[in-house]
Short mmCIF file of C-alpha atoms (C1' of nucleotides) in Angstrom, two decimals:
data_model
loop_
_atom_site.label_atom_id
_atom_site.label_comp_id
_atom_site.label_asym_id
_atom_site.label_seq_id
_atom_site.Cartn_x
_atom_site.Cartn_y
_atom_site.Cartn_z
CA MET A 1 6.86 14.80 15.52
CA ALA A 2 9.95 17.08 15.84
CA ASN A 3 11.78 13.71 17.18
CA GLU A 4 11.15 11.54 14.43
CA THR A 5 14.24 11.75 12.68
CA LYS A 6 16.30 10.79 15.77
CA ASP A 7 14.18 8.12 16.01
CA LEU A 8 15.31 6.58 12.56
CA HIS A 9 18.56 6.76 13.57
CA ASN A 10 18.00 3.20 15.91
CA TYR A 11 15.95 1.93 12.88
CA HIS A 12 18.64 1.83 10.20
CA TYR A 13 21.66 1.40 11.23
CA THR A 14 21.74 -1.65 14.11
CA SER A 15 20.09 -4.10 11.60
CA PRO A 16 22.13 -7.42 12.88
CA TYR A 17 21.38 -7.74 8.55
CA SER A 18 25.12 -6.53 8.29
CA HIS A 19 24.19 -6.66 4.49
CA TYR A 20 21.60 -4.31 4.50
CA ASN A 21 23.94 -2.00 6.45
CA ASN A 22 26.60 -1.38 4.14
CA ASN A 23 27.74 0.98 1.95
CA PHE A 24 25.38 3.59 2.63
CA ASN A 25 26.36 6.36 -0.01
CA ASN A 26 22.92 7.82 -0.63
CA GLN A 27 20.21 8.62 1.91
CA ASN A 28 17.60 10.88 2.08
CA ILE A 29 14.76 11.74 4.84
CA ILE A 30 12.07 13.00 3.66
CA ASN A 31 9.31 14.64 5.66
CA LEU A 32 5.52 14.30 4.12
CA PRO A 33 2.74 16.12 5.22
CA TYR A 34 0.88 14.53 7.78
CA VAL A 35 -2.10 14.60 5.85
CA THR A 36 -5.51 13.84 8.09
CA GLY A 37 -6.30 12.54 11.14
CA PRO A 38 -6.83 8.74 10.62
CA SER A 39 -9.14 7.98 12.67
CA THR A 40 -8.99 4.68 12.67
CA TYR A 41 -5.69 4.61 14.57
CA ASN A 42 -5.29 7.97 15.10
CA ALA A 43 -5.81 7.16 19.09
CA ASN A 44 -2.53 4.67 18.56
CA MET A 45 -0.65 6.25 16.30
CA ILE A 46 2.35 8.29 18.11
CA SER A 47 4.02 9.19 14.72
CA SER A 48 4.26 7.61 11.90
CA GLN A 49 7.77 7.40 9.43
CA ILE A 50 9.16 6.42 6.45
CA GLY A 51 12.13 5.40 5.81
CA SER A 52 14.32 3.14 3.85
CA ASP A 53 17.95 3.52 3.10
CA LEU A 54 19.43 3.06 -0.41
CA HIS A 55 22.90 1.28 -0.64
CA SER A 56 25.02 0.62 -3.79
CA SER A 57 26.60 -2.72 -3.67
CA PRO A 58 29.80 -3.19 -5.04
CA GLN A 59 28.10 -4.25 -8.68
CA GLY A 60 26.27 -0.91 -7.98
CA ALA A 61 23.08 -2.47 -7.28
CA TYR A 62 21.31 -0.91 -4.94
CA GLU A 63 20.38 -2.68 -1.38
CA LEU A 64 17.87 -1.45 1.18
CA GLY A 65 19.40 -0.78 4.46
CA PHE A 66 16.09 -1.07 6.33
CA GLU A 67 15.24 -2.47 10.00
CA LEU A 68 13.28 -4.85 8.15
CA SER A 69 14.25 -8.36 8.42
CA PRO A 70 14.28 -9.10 4.49
CA PRO A 71 14.82 -12.65 3.49
CA SER A 72 18.38 -13.31 2.37
CA SER A 73 17.71 -13.95 -1.30
CA GLU A 74 15.90 -10.83 -1.45
CA TYR A 75 17.92 -8.72 -4.28
CA PHE A 76 17.11 -5.02 -5.59
CA ASN A 77 17.70 -4.34 -9.28
CA PRO A 78 18.61 -0.81 -9.47
CA SER A 79 17.64 -0.48 -12.93
CA ILE A 80 15.38 1.87 -13.85
CA ASP A 81 12.52 1.32 -16.27
CA GLN A 82 13.26 4.01 -18.57
CA GLU A 83 11.17 2.94 -21.35
CA ASN A 84 8.13 3.43 -19.23
CA GLY A 85 9.10 5.16 -16.26
CA PHE A 86 8.08 4.32 -13.00
CA TYR A 87 4.53 4.55 -13.67
CA ASN A 88 3.89 1.81 -15.98
CA GLY A 89 0.96 0.18 -14.12
CA TYR A 90 0.01 2.50 -12.03
CA ASN A 91 -3.48 3.66 -11.96
CA TYR A 92 -3.62 7.46 -10.90
CA ASN A 93 -7.23 8.09 -11.32
CA ASN A 94 -7.82 5.62 -8.40
CA SER A 95 -4.98 5.80 -6.32
CA HIS A 96 -4.64 9.82 -6.43
CA LYS A 97 -8.13 9.93 -4.62
CA SER A 98 -7.72 7.10 -2.23
CA HIS A 99 -4.97 8.04 -0.55
CA GLU A 100 -3.62 10.19 1.95
CA VAL A 101 -0.41 9.64 3.06
CA VAL A 102 -1.57 9.70 6.33
CA GLY A 103 1.00 9.29 9.33
CA GLY A 104 2.54 7.54 6.24
CA GLY A 105 5.39 5.14 8.09
CA SER A 106 8.20 4.74 6.50
CA ALA A 107 8.39 3.33 2.98
CA ILE A 108 10.74 1.27 1.31
CA VAL A 109 10.31 0.10 -2.30
CA GLU A 110 11.72 -3.30 -3.50
CA GLY A 111 11.68 -3.62 -7.09
CA GLU A 112 11.48 -6.16 -8.63
CA THR A 113 14.47 -8.34 -10.05
CA ARG A 114 13.82 -9.05 -13.41
CA ASP A 115 14.76 -11.71 -15.49
CA PRO A 116 15.74 -10.09 -19.13
CA ALA A 117 14.65 -13.15 -20.64
CA SER A 118 11.21 -12.81 -19.36
CA PRO A 119 10.07 -9.52 -19.85
CA SER A 120 6.03 -10.25 -18.62
CA SER A 121 4.46 -8.13 -16.54
CA SER A 122 4.93 -9.08 -12.56
CA GLU A 123 1.01 -9.12 -13.14
CA ALA A 124 1.54 -12.17 -15.11
CA ASP A 125 4.43 -13.67 -13.31
CA HIS A 126 2.14 -12.85 -10.02
CA HIS A 127 -0.44 -15.04 -11.00
CA HIS A 128 1.34 -18.31 -11.57
CA GLY A 129 3.82 -17.64 -8.77
CA GLU A 130 4.02 -19.05 -5.85
CA ASP A 131 -0.19 -20.12 -5.90
CA SER A 132 0.36 -22.46 -8.33
CA GLY A 133 3.44 -23.57 -7.41
CA LYS A 134 3.72 -24.64 -3.96
CA SER A 135 -0.07 -25.47 -3.76
CA LEU A 136 -0.25 -27.56 -6.59
CA ARG A 137 2.76 -29.38 -5.56
CA LYS A 138 1.37 -29.86 -1.98
CA ARG A 139 -1.78 -31.42 -3.51
CA GLU A 140 0.28 -33.49 -5.85
CA ALA A 141 2.14 -34.78 -3.54
CA ALA A 142 -0.81 -35.19 -0.98
CA ASP A 143 -2.40 -37.50 -3.58
CA GLY A 144 0.26 -39.63 -4.25
CA GLY A 145 1.34 -41.53 -7.12
CA GLU A 146 4.07 -41.83 -9.92
CA ASP A 147 3.00 -38.64 -11.57
CA ASP A 148 4.20 -36.54 -8.63
CA GLN A 149 7.59 -36.86 -9.20
CA ARG A 150 7.32 -35.96 -12.69
CA SER A 151 4.74 -33.21 -12.06
CA GLN A 152 6.70 -31.55 -9.29
CA LYS A 153 9.98 -32.18 -11.34
CA VAL A 154 8.46 -30.07 -13.91
CA VAL A 155 7.13 -27.58 -11.13
CA LYS A 156 10.43 -26.99 -9.91
CA THR A 157 12.16 -26.47 -13.39
CA LYS A 158 9.19 -24.04 -13.69
CA LYS A 159 9.98 -22.49 -10.23
CA LYS A 160 13.77 -22.10 -11.04
CA ASP A 161 12.40 -19.98 -14.22
CA GLU A 162 11.14 -17.87 -12.28
CA LYS A 163 13.01 -17.49 -9.42
CA LYS A 164 14.24 -14.11 -9.88
CA GLN A 165 10.94 -12.52 -10.58
CA ARG A 166 9.93 -10.88 -7.20
CA GLU A 167 6.93 -8.67 -7.00
CA PRO A 168 7.90 -5.07 -6.11
CA ARG A 169 7.10 -4.29 -2.24
CA VAL A 170 7.02 -0.81 -0.31
CA SER A 171 7.56 -1.12 2.98
CA PHE A 172 6.02 1.24 5.78
CA MET A 173 7.28 1.84 9.29
CA THR A 174 4.67 3.14 11.34
CA LYS A 175 4.91 4.44 15.06
CA THR A 176 1.59 2.46 16.03
CA GLU A 177 0.49 -0.23 18.92
CA VAL A 178 -1.77 -1.49 16.62
CA ASP A 179 -0.21 -4.31 14.67
CA HIS A 180 -2.50 -4.63 11.31
CA LEU A 181 -3.30 -1.07 10.40
CA GLU A 182 -6.25 -0.40 8.58
CA ASP A 183 -5.86 0.06 5.04
CA GLY A 184 -9.17 0.01 3.42
CA TYR A 185 -8.50 -3.26 2.08
CA ARG A 186 -9.66 -6.66 3.10
CA TRP A 187 -6.98 -9.12 4.29
CA ARG A 188 -6.44 -12.77 5.19
CA LYS A 189 -3.68 -14.16 7.81
CA TYR A 190 -2.38 -16.86 6.19
CA GLY A 191 0.77 -17.35 8.47
CA GLN A 192 2.50 -16.11 11.03
CA LYS A 193 6.44 -16.84 11.53
CA ALA A 194 8.59 -15.94 13.86
CA VAL A 195 11.20 -13.57 13.28
CA LYS A 196 15.10 -13.93 13.99
CA ASN A 197 16.66 -12.02 16.38
CA SER A 198 13.38 -10.34 17.13
CA PRO A 199 10.84 -11.53 19.75
CA TYR A 200 8.11 -10.16 17.59
CA PRO A 201 6.50 -12.54 14.76
CA ARG A 202 5.86 -11.59 11.93
CA SER A 203 2.25 -12.27 10.16
CA TYR A 204 0.93 -12.55 6.81
CA TYR A 205 -1.73 -11.51 4.94
CA ARG A 206 -3.31 -11.48 1.71
CA CYS A 207 -6.31 -9.53 0.02
CA THR A 208 -9.03 -11.45 0.46
CA THR A 209 -10.46 -10.11 -2.89
CA GLN A 210 -10.82 -12.71 -5.69
CA LYS A 211 -7.86 -12.76 -8.07
CA CYS A 212 -6.33 -9.93 -6.19
CA ASN A 213 -2.68 -11.98 -5.40
CA VAL A 214 -1.39 -8.35 -3.01
CA LYS A 215 0.13 -9.49 0.10
CA LYS A 216 1.35 -7.65 3.09
CA ARG A 217 3.53 -9.14 5.78
CA VAL A 218 3.42 -7.02 9.61
CA GLU A 219 5.81 -6.90 12.05
CA ARG A 220 6.96 -5.21 14.65
CA SER A 221 10.08 -3.70 15.16
CA TYR A 222 12.74 -5.25 17.29
CA GLN A 223 14.67 -2.37 18.02
CA ASP A 224 11.59 0.00 18.84
CA PRO A 225 7.99 -2.10 19.48
CA THR A 226 6.29 1.04 19.11
CA VAL A 227 7.21 0.77 15.26
CA VAL A 228 5.47 -1.61 13.06
CA ILE A 229 6.83 -2.51 9.84
CA THR A 230 4.11 -3.21 6.95
CA THR A 231 5.30 -4.35 3.58
CA TYR A 232 2.96 -4.77 0.58
CA GLU A 233 3.74 -6.78 -2.01
CA SER A 234 1.99 -6.96 -5.74
CA GLN A 235 -0.56 -4.17 -6.66
CA HIS A 236 -4.14 -4.64 -6.01
CA ASN A 237 -6.08 -4.97 -9.35
CA HIS A 238 -9.96 -3.65 -7.64
CA PRO A 239 -11.04 -0.70 -5.88
CA ILE A 240 -10.92 -0.22 -1.95
CA PRO A 241 -14.31 -2.29 -1.13
CA THR A 242 -16.98 -0.19 -0.15
CA SER A 243 -17.52 -0.60 2.96
CA ARG A 244 -14.05 -0.06 3.80
CA ARG A 245 -13.47 2.98 2.63
CA THR A 246 -14.72 5.00 5.24
CA ALA A 247 -12.26 3.88 7.25
CA MET A 248 -9.63 4.04 4.48
CA PHE A 249 -10.01 7.78 3.84
CA ALA A 250 -10.17 7.69 7.95
CA GLY A 251 -6.22 6.61 7.58
CA SER A 252 -4.36 4.34 5.82
CA ALA A 253 -0.61 3.74 6.08
CA ALA A 254 -1.22 1.88 3.01
CA PRO A 255 -1.00 3.12 -0.72
CA ASP A 256 -3.37 1.32 -2.51
CA HIS A 257 -1.16 1.22 -5.63
CA ASN A 258 1.49 -0.90 -3.88
CA SER A 259 3.75 0.13 -6.44
CA SER A 260 3.75 -2.24 -8.84
CA SER A 261 6.28 -1.24 -11.55
CA LEU A 262 7.99 0.72 -9.36
CA SER A 263 11.94 0.09 -9.37
CA PRO A 264 14.05 -0.13 -6.44
CA VAL A 265 15.68 2.84 -6.65
CA SER A 266 14.83 5.09 -3.48
CA ASP A 267 15.66 5.64 -0.11
CA PHE A 268 13.35 8.04 1.81
CA ILE A 269 12.60 8.25 5.24
CA ILE A 270 9.43 10.56 5.69
CA ASN A 271 8.22 12.47 8.40
CA THR A 272 5.17 13.47 8.29
CA PRO A 273 5.00 17.44 9.11
CA ARG A 274 1.65 18.93 9.40
CA SER A 275 2.12 20.89 6.20
CA PHE A 276 3.97 20.18 3.21
CA SER A 277 4.70 21.26 0.11
CA ARG A 278 6.28 19.63 -3.45
CA ASP A 279 8.92 21.84 -2.49
CA ASP A 280 9.61 21.35 0.96
CA LEU A 281 10.75 18.13 -0.73
CA PHE A 282 13.83 19.59 -1.86
CA ARG A 283 14.74 21.38 0.93
CA ALA A 284 15.58 21.93 4.36
CA PRO A 285 13.63 21.72 6.67
CA TYR A 286 11.57 19.22 5.78
CA ALA A 287 14.25 16.92 3.69
CA SER A 288 16.96 15.78 6.15
CA VAL A 289 20.24 14.77 5.71
CA ASN A 290 22.03 11.41 6.31
CA VAL A 291 21.31 10.02 9.57
CA ASN A 292 23.47 7.47 9.80
CA PRO A 293 26.41 7.89 12.57
CA ASN A 294 28.39 6.16 10.74
CA TYR A 295 28.61 7.48 7.48
CA PRO A 296 29.59 11.06 6.71
CA GLN A 297 26.45 13.57 6.30
CA GLN A 298 25.28 13.74 2.78
CA GLN A 299 26.48 16.70 1.06
CA ASN A 300 23.25 17.19 -0.70
CA GLN A 301 19.90 17.30 1.47
CA GLU A 302 17.97 17.12 -1.42
CA PHE A 303 17.10 14.15 -3.80
CA HIS A 304 19.66 13.19 -5.55
CA HIS A 305 17.70 12.12 -8.61
CA GLU A 306 14.50 13.23 -9.94
CA SER A 307 13.84 9.68 -10.22
CA GLU A 308 13.83 9.61 -6.28
CA TYR A 309 11.39 12.34 -6.43
CA GLU A 310 9.31 10.58 -9.08
CA LEU A 311 9.20 7.83 -6.91
CA LEU A 312 8.15 9.73 -3.74
CA LYS A 313 5.02 10.79 -5.92
CA GLU A 314 4.44 7.45 -6.82
CA MET A 315 4.13 6.30 -3.30
CA PHE A 316 2.29 9.20 -2.16
CA PRO A 317 0.48 10.44 -4.91
CA SER A 318 -2.00 11.98 -2.79
CA VAL A 319 0.18 14.66 -1.57
CA PHE A 320 1.45 15.44 -4.67
CA PHE A 321 -1.85 15.96 -6.50
CA LYS A 322 -3.20 17.63 -3.40
CA GLN A 323 -0.10 20.25 -4.10
CA GLU A 324 -0.72 20.80 -7.59
CA PRO A 325 -3.22 22.81 -8.85
"C1'" DC B 1 -22.35 -21.47 8.01
"C1'" DG B 2 -19.18 -18.49 6.24
"C1'" DC B 3 -15.08 -16.41 7.07
"C1'" DG B 4 -11.05 -14.92 9.16
"C1'" DT B 5 -7.60 -16.67 12.74
"C1'" DT B 6 -4.03 -19.98 14.47
"C1'" DT B 7 -0.53 -23.25 13.97
"C1'" DG B 8 2.26 -27.23 12.98
"C1'" DA B 9 4.30 -28.98 8.33
"C1'" DC B 10 5.60 -27.99 4.65
"C1'" DC B 11 8.73 -26.03 0.54
"C1'" DT B 12 12.35 -23.38 -0.76
"C1'" DG B 13 16.92 -21.26 -1.46
"C1'" DC B 14 21.07 -20.49 0.90
"C1'" DG B 15 25.33 -20.33 3.23
"C1'" DC B 16 28.21 -23.55 5.63
"C1'" DG C 1 24.83 -32.43 2.23
"C1'" DC C 2 22.59 -30.28 6.13
"C1'" DG C 3 21.06 -26.44 9.05
"C1'" DC C 4 18.46 -22.52 9.32
"C1'" DA C 5 15.24 -19.10 8.13
"C1'" DG C 6 11.66 -17.02 5.15
"C1'" DG C 7 7.50 -17.99 3.16
"C1'" DT C 8 3.16 -20.71 2.21
"C1'" DC C 9 -0.25 -24.15 2.70
"C1'" DA C 10 -4.58 -26.21 4.94
"C1'" DA C 11 -7.18 -28.50 8.89
"C1'" DA C 12 -8.76 -27.19 13.00
"C1'" DC C 13 -11.09 -23.67 15.37
"C1'" DG C 14 -13.34 -19.50 16.96
"C1'" DC C 15 -16.48 -16.13 16.21
"C1'" DG C 16 -20.32 -12.93 14.36
#
DNA sequence: CGCGTTTGACCTGCGC
DNA sequence: GCGCAGGTCAAACGCG
């Protein structure tokens, strides 16, 4: 456990996606508690880490430096929703009960890239996202007919409008031998793709609960095959299936809220010490410094912004609720 | 039989 | 315009 940070060096800075490696200027490593022993994969789980890098682009936008293989089209909006804070759409009543950051992996929060002209919620966007887009398109194409082209055009136009709207994502790096970590929810695999520069494929899962559009991607790190990177997208709109709750509490690397409204502001590498308190987040030894060998160490081992703390709180509510009487 | 996985085809966006 | 890579679809298949 103590050497987690060391490992993280590799996770972060040798990505072939140079885009994500540049301009490190704000990094934190945060230790989170190893809350309980996750029986479901404890045996396999060597350790867990949480990591993400926050970079600032020339435009001041944040980019995530991470070993994930993010789509080239992925952009991260640095703006914080000042009006609603980080927590709009977040159900603490549910989440704080059901989540322990057990062996929490690396967490990245990828925010939505909101279209200013479309203030609609991510939830709403979601429901006529790719599902109604692609499948409809495909079905129409399969049926043939002149209407197809027309409808395709409509879809295309519609698509364009929705183009920039992305679901927020949270990624976890978990050192584990099992690819698909039990997180309490039921998932259906809907695809698998080879990942460029990686011998390991990426799997795509969708929550099987009706009307729940949460998706997750699972891929193994090509740099450290013992590390599994799980990326959650969107937010569950239902409780954890009862039959899975036991497993869920036994250990999960996934927050059930999936940060529906998080803004992409934070950058955490989280280790999981045995004990933990809120204050630990703000001071050594739990708070670590920049691990990027290519960049000077951060002068500050603490969170640079209260928002980062807030973000962490958002992502791992159980940790915080636990600590606060 | 229902549910989940596999897998090749397809779509889309992006860079050159 | 073309090729590439990421992401999704859906038929076929496997399993309990």
